CSV table of C-alpha atoms in Angstrom, one decimal:
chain,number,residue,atom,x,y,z
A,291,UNK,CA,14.0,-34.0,21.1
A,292,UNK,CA,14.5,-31.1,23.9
A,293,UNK,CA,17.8,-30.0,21.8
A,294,UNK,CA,16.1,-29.6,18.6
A,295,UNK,CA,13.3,-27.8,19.9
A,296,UNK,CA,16.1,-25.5,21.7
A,297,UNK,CA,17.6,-25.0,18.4
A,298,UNK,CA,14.9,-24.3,16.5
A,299,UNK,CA,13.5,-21.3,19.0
A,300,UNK,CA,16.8,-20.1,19.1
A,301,UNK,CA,16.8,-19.9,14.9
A,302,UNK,CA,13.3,-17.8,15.5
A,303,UNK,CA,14.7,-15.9,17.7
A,304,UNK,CA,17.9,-14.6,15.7
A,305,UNK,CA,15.4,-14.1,12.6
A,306,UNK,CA,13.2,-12.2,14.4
A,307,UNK,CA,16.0,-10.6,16.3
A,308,UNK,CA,18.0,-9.4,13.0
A,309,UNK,CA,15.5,-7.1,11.6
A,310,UNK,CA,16.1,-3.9,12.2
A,311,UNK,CA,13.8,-0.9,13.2
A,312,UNK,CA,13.9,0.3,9.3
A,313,UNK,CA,12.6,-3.0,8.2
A,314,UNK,CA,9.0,-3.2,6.8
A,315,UNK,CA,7.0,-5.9,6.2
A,316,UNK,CA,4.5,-4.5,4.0
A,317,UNK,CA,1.4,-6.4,2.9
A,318,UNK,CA,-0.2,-5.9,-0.4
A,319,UNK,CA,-3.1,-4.7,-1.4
A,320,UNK,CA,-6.4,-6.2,-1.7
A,321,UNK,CA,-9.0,-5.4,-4.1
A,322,UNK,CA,-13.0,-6.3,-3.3
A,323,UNK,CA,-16.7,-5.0,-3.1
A,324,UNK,CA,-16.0,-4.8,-7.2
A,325,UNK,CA,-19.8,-3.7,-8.7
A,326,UNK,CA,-21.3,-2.0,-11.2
A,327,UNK,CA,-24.3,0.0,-12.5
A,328,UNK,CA,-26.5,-1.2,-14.9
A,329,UNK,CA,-25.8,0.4,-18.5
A,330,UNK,CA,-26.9,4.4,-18.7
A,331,UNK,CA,-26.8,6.8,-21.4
A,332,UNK,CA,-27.1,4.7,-24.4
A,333,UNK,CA,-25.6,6.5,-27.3
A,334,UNK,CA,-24.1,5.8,-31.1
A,335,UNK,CA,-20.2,5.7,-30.9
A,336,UNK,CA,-18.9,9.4,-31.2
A,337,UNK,CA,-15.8,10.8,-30.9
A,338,UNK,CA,-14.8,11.0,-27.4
A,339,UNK,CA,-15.0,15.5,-28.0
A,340,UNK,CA,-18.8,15.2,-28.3
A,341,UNK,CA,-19.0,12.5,-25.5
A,342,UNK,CA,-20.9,14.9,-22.6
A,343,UNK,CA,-20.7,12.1,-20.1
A,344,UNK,CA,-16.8,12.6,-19.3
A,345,UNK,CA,-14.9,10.3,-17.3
A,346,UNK,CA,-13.5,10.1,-13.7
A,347,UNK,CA,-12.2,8.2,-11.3
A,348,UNK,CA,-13.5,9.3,-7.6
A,349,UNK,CA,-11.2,7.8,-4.4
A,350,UNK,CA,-11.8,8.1,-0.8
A,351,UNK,CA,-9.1,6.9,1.7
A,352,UNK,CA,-10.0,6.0,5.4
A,353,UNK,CA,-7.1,5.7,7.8
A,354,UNK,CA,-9.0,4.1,9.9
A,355,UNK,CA,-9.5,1.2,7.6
A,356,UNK,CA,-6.8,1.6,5.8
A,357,UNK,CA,-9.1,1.4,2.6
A,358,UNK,CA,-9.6,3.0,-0.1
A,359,UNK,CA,-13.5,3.4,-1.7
A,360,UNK,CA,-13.0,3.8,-5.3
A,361,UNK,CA,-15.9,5.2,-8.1
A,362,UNK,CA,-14.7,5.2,-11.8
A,363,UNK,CA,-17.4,7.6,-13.1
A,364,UNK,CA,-19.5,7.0,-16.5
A,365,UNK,CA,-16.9,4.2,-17.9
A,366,UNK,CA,-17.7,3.7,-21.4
A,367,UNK,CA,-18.4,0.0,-22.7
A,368,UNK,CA,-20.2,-1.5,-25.6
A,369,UNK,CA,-23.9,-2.0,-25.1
A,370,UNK,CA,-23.9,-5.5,-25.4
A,371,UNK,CA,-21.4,-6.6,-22.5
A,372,UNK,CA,-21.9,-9.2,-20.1
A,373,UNK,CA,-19.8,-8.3,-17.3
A,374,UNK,CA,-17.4,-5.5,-16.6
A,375,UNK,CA,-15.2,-5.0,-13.5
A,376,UNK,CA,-11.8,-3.4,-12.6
A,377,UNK,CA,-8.3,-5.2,-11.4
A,378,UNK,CA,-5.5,-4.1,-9.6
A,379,UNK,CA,-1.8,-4.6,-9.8
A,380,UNK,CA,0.6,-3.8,-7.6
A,381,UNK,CA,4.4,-2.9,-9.1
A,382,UNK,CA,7.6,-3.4,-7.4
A,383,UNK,CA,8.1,-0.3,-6.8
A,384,UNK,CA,4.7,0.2,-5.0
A,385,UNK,CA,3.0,1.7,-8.4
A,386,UNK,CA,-1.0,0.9,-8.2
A,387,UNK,CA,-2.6,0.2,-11.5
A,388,UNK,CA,-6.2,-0.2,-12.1
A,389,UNK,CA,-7.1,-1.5,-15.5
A,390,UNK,CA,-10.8,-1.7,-16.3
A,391,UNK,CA,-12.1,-4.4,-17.7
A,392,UNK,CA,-15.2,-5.6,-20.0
A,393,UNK,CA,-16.9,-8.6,-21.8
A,394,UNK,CA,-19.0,-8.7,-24.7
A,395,UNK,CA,-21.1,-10.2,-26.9
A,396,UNK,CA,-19.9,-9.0,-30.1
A,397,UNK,CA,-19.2,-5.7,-31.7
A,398,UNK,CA,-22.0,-3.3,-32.3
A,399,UNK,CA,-22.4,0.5,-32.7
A,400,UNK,CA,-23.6,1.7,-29.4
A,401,UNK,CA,-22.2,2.6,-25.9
A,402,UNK,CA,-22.8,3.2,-22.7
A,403,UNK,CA,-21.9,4.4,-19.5
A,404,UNK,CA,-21.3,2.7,-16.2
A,405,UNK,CA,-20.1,3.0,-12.9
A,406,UNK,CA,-17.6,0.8,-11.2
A,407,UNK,CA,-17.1,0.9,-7.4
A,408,UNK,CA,-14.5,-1.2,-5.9
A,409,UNK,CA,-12.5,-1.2,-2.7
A,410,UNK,CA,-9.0,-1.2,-2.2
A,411,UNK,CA,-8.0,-2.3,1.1
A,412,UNK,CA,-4.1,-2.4,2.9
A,413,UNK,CA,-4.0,1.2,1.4
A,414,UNK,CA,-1.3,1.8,4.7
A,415,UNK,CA,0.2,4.7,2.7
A,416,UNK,CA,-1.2,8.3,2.2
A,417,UNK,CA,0.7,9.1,-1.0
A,418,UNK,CA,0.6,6.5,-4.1
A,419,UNK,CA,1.8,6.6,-7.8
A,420,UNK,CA,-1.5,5.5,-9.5
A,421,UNK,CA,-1.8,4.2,-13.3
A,422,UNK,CA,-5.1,3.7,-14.8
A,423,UNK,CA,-5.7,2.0,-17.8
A,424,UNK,CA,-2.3,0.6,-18.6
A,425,UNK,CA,-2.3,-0.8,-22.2
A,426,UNK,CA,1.3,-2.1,-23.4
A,427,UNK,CA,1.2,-3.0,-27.1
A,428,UNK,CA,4.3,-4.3,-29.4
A,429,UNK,CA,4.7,-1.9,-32.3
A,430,UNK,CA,6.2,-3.5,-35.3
A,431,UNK,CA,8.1,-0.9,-37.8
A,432,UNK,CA,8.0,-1.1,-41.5
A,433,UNK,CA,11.6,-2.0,-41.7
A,434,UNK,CA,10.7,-5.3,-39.5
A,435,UNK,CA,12.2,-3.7,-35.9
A,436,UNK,CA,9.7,-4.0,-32.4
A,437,UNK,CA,9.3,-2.1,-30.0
A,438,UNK,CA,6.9,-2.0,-26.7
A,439,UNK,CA,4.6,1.0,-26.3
A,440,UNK,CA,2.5,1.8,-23.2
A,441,UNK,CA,-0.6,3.8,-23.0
A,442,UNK,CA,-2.5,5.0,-19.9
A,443,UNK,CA,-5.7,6.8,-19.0
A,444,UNK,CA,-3.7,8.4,-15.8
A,445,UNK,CA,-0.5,8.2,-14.6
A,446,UNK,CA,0.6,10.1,-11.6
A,447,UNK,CA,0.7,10.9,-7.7
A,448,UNK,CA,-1.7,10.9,-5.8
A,449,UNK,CA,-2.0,12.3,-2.3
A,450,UNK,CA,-4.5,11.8,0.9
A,451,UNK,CA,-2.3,13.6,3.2
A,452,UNK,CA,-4.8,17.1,3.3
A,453,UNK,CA,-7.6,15.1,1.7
A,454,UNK,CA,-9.3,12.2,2.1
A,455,UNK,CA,-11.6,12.3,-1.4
A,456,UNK,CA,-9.2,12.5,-4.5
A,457,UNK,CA,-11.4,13.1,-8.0
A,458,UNK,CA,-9.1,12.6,-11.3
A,459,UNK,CA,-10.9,13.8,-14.4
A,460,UNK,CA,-9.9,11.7,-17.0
């Protein structure tokens, strides 16, 4: 029992031991405190020219937390939802993407605006590539061929290296 206990600290300790100083163990991020305002601004649906309640997406990062306090401004959402709320996704290559998201009742020919605040926490870098509002959608050609197509609100870098409140106009 003593040998196999030897051998399995000494398997810890090569494991441990072969990592070198470049290695990172990097932990992913977390979304959470996801809530909403109650639905403002109640209009017909316009085009989104004569919408005067414009979009944005506010972030603050605190190094101290490592967080990130997020704020998507005046989302537009049918007036009959339920529930609405944002996700996050975290690519391979470190890309965040927040997609908003929204339930409803049925159609009908009203909106409104609300805010969603979230938090992102693990934010243990300063600079990201952020996507908001990722759609992909398979286009199907007239002679039969597909093809994938991806729409986003935003998609770009963001920096908190000189600033710690970031506000994308979307």
């Amino acid at each position: 029992m003593k040998r196999k206990s030897i051998l399995w600290i000494s398997a810890l300790l090569l494991m441990f031991g072969s990592c070198s100083t470049n290695d990172s163990i990097t932990e992913s991020v977390l979304l959470s405190n996801v809530s909403h305002t109650e639905c403002e601004n109640h209009s017909l649906r316009t085009r989104a020219n004569d919408n005067p309640y414009a979009s944005r997406l506010k972030l603050t990062y605190n190094e101290a937390d490592q967080t990130i306090s997020g704020e998507y401004i005046n989302y537009m959402l049918s007036c009959d939802y339920t529930d609405a709320g944002i996700k996050i996704e975290q690519d391979a290559d470190g890309t965040l993407v927040l997609n908003p998201w929204n339930e409803a009742e049925k159609m009908v020919n009203c909106v409104c605006h609300i805010n969603i605040y979230f938090t992102i926490r693990n934010a243990t870098k300063q600079n990201y590539h952020l996507v908001l509002n990722r759609r992909i959608a398979t286009v199907v050609e007239q002679d039969g061929s597909k093809h994938q197509e991806t729409w986003t609100d935003y998609d770009g870098y963001i920096s908190f290296k000189d600033q710690n409140v970031i506000t994308i106009e979307l």
